[in-house]
PDB file of C-alpha atoms in Angstrom:
ATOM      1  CA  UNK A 120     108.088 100.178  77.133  1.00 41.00           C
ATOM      2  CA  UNK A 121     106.411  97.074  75.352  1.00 39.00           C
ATOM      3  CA  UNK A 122     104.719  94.456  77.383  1.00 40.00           C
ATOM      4  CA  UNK A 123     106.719  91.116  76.647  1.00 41.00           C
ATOM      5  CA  UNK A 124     103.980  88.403  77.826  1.00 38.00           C
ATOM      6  CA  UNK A 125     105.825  85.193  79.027  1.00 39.00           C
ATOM      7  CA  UNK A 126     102.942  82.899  80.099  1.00 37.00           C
ATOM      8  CA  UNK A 127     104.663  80.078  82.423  1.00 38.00           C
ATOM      9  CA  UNK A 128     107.937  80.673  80.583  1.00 37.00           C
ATOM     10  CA  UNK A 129     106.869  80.247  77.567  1.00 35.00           C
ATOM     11  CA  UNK A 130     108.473  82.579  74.978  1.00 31.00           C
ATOM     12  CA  UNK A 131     107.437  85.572  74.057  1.00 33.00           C
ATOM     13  CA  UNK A 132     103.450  85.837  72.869  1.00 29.00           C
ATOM     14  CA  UNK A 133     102.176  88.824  70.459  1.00 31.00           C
ATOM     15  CA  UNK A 134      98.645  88.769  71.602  1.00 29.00           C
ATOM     16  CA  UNK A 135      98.073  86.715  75.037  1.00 32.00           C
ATOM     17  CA  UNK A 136      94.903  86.043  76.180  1.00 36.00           C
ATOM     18  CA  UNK A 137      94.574  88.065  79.479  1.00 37.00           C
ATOM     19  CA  UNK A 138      93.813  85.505  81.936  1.00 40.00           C
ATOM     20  CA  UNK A 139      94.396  86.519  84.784  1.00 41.00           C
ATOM     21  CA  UNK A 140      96.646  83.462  86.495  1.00 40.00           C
ATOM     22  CA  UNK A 141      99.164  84.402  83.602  1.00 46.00           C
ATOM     23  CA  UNK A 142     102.502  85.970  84.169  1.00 51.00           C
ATOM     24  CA  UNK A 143     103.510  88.740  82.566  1.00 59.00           C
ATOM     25  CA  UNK A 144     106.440  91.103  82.970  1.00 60.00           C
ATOM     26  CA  UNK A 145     107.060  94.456  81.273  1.00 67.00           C
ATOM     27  CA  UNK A 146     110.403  94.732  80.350  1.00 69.00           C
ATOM     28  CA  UNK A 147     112.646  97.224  82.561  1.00 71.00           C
ATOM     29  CA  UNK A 148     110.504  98.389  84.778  1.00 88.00           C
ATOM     30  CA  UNK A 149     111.255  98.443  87.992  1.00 93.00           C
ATOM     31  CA  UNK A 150     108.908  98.688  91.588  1.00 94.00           C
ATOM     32  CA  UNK A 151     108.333 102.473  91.319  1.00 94.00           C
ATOM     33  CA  UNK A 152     107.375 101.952  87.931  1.00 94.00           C
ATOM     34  CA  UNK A 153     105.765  99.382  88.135  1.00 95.00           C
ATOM     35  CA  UNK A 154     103.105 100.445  91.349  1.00 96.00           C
ATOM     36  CA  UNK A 155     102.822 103.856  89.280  1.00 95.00           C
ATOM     37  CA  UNK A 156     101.150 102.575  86.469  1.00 94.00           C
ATOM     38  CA  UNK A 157      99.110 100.235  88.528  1.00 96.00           C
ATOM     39  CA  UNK A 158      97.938 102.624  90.892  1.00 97.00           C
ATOM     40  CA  UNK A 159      96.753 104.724  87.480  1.00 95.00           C
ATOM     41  CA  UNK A 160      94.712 102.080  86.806  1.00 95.00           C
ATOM     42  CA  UNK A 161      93.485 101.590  90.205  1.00 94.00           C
ATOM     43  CA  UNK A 162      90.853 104.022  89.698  1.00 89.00           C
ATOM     44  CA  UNK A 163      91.293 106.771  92.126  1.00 91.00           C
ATOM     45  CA  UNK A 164      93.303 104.732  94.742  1.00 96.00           C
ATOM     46  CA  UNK A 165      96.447 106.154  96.117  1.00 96.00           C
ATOM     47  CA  UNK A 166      99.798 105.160  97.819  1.00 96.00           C
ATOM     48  CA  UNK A 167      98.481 105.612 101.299  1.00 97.00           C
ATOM     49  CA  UNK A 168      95.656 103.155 100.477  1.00 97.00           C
ATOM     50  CA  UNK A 169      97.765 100.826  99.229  1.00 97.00           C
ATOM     51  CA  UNK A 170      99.950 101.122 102.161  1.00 97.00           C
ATOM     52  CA  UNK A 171      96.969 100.599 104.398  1.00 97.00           C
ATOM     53  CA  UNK A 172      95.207  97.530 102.502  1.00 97.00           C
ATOM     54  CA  UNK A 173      99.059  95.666 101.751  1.00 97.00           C
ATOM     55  CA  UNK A 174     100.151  96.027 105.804  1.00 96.00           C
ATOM     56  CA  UNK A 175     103.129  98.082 104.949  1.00 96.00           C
ATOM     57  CA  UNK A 176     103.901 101.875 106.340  1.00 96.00           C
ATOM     58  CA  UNK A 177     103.060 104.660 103.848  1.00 97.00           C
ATOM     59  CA  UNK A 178     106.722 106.157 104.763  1.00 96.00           C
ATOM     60  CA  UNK A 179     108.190 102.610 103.366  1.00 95.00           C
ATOM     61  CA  UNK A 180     105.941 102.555 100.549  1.00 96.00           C
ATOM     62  CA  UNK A 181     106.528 106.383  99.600  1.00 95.00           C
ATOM     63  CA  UNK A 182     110.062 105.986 100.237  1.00 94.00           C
ATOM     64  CA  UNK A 183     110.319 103.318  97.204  1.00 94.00           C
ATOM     65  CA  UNK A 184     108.201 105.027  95.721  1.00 93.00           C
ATOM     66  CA  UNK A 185     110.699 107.898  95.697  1.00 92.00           C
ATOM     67  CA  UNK A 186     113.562 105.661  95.352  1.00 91.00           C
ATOM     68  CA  UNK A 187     115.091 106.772  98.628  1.00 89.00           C
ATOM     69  CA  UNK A 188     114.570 103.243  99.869  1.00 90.00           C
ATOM     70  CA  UNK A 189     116.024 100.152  97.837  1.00 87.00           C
ATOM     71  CA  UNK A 190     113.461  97.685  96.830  1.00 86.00           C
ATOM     72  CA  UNK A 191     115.880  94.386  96.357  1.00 82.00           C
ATOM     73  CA  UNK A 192     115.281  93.328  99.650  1.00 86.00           C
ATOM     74  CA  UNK A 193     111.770  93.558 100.227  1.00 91.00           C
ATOM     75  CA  UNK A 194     110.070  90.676 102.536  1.00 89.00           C
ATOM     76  CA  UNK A 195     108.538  88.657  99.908  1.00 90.00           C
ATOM     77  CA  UNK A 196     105.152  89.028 102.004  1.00 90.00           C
ATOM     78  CA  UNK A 197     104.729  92.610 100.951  1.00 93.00           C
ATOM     79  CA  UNK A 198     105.334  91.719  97.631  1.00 94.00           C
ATOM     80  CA  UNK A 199     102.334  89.659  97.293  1.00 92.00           C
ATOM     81  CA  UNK A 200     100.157  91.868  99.768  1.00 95.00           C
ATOM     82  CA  UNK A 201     100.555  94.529  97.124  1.00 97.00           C
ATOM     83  CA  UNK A 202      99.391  91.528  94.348  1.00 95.00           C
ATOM     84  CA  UNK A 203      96.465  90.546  96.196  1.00 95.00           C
ATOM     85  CA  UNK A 204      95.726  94.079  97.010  1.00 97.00           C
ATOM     86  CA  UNK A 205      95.894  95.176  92.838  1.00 97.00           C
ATOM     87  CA  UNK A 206      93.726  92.084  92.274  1.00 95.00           C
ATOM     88  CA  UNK A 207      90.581  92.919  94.985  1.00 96.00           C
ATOM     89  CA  UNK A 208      90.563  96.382  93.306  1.00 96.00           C
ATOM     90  CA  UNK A 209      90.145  95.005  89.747  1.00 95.00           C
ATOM     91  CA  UNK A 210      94.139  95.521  88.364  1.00 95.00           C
ATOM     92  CA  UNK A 211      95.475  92.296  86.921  1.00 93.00           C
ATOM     93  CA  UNK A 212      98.762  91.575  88.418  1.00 92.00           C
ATOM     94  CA  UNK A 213     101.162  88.607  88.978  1.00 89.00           C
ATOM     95  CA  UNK A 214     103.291  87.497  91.138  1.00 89.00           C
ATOM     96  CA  UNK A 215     105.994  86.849  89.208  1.00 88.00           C
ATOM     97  CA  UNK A 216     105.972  90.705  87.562  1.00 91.00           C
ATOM     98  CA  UNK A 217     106.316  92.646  91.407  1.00 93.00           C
ATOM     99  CA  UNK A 218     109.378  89.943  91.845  1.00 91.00           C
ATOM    100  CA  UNK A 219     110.967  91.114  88.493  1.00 90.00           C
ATOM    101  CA  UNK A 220     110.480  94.325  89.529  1.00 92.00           C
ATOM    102  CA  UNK A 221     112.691  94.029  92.402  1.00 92.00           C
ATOM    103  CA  UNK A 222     115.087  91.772  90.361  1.00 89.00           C
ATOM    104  CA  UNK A 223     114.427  88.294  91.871  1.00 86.00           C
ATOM    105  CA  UNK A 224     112.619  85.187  90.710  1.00 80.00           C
ATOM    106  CA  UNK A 225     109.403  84.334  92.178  1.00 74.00           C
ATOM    107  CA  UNK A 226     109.404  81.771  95.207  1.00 75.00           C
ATOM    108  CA  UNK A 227     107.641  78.897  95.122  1.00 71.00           C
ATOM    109  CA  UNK A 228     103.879  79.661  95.012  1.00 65.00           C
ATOM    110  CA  UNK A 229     101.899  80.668  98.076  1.00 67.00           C
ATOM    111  CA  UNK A 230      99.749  78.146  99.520  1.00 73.00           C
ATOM    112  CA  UNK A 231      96.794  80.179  98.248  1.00 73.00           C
ATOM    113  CA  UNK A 232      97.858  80.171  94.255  1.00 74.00           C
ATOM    114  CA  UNK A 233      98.363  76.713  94.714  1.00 79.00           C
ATOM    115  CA  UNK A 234      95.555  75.872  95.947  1.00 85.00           C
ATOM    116  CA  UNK A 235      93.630  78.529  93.504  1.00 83.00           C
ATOM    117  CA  UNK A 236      95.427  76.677  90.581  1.00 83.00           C
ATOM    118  CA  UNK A 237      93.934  73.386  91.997  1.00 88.00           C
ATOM    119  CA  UNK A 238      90.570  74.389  91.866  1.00 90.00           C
ATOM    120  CA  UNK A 239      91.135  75.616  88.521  1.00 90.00           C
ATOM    121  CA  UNK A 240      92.242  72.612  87.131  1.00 91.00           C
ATOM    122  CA  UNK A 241      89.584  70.564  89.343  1.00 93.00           C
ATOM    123  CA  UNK A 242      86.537  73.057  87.718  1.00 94.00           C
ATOM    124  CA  UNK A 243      88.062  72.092  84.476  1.00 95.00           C
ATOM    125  CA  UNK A 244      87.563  68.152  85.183  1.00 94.00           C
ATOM    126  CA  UNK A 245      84.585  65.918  83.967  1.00 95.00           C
ATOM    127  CA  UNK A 246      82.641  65.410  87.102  1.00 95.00           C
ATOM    128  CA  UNK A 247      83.230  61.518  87.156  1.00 95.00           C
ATOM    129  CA  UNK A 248      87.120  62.440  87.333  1.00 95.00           C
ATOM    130  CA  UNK A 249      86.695  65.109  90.042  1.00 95.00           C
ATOM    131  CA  UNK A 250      84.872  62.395  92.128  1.00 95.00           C
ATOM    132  CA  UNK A 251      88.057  60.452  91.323  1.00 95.00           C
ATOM    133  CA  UNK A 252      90.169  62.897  92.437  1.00 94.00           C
ATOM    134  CA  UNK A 253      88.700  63.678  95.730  1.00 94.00           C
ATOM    135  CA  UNK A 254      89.072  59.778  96.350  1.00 95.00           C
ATOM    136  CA  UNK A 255      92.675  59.866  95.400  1.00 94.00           C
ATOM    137  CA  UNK A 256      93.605  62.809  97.400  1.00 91.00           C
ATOM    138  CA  UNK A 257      91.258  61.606 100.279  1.00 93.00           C
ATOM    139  CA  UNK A 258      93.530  58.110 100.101  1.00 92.00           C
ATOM    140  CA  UNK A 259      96.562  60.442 100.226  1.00 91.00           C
ATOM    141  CA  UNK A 260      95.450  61.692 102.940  1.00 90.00           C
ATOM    142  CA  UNK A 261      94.892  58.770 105.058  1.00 90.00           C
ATOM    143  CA  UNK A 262      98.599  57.283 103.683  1.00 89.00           C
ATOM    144  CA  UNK A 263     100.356  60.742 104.741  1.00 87.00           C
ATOM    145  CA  UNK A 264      98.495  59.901 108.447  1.00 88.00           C
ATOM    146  CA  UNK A 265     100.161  56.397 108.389  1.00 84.00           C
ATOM    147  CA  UNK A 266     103.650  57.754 107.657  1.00 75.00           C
TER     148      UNK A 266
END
């Protein structure tokens, strides 16, 4: 299997840069898959502590693991407690590749990777235009309480 990098929907991209925000699917591979090879690069963590860190029963986990469980109906929640729980151990992950594992788009993002992408683009800003921006959203703020 060949990684086929797809930043943002963008088509495919030889040699991405690896930043970690981007999306990235590998072709064909489904959950199992998928949490098999990121658990090998998890350094020494297994299912049961991914179970235990994502919130979801090792006997659900195992079970799609196994494939004795289907996995296109999983509570998008678990999907990205198993993201954020890849990410605090060091494995870059996406959203958007656990959902193509299962065979579904991504939902909107979470109010967290929105608001993580905000920063991002706020850290990026000239400080003159960040001051701007707080006033903007602060005035947005105030309108929202008026309506």
């Amino acid at each position: 299997m060949t990684r086929n990098f797809q930043p943002n929907g963008a088509s495919d991209v030889d040699e991405p840069d690896l930043d970690q925000d981007q999306d990235f699917v590998v072709e064909g591979e489904d959950l199992p898959v998928l949490l098999e090879r990121l658990l090998g690069e998890s350094q020494g963590r297994t299912q049961k502590d991914l179970a235990a860190e994502a919130g979801i029963s090792y006997p659900t986990l195992n079970a799609w693991m196994n494939r004795t469980r289907g996995t296109s109906r999983i509570d998008p929640e678990r999907l990205r407690a198993m993201v954020e729980v890849f990410r605090r151990w060091g494995v870059r992950t996406t959203p958007r590749e656990f959902f193509a594992s299962v065979g579904r788009p991504v939902p909107g993002p979470s109010g967290d990777e929105r608001e993580a992408q905000l920063l991002k683009l706020y850290r990026q800003l000239p400080e003159s235009k960040q001051r701007a921006l707080v006033k903007n959203a602060e005035a947005m703020l105030q309108l929202s309480r008026t309506i």
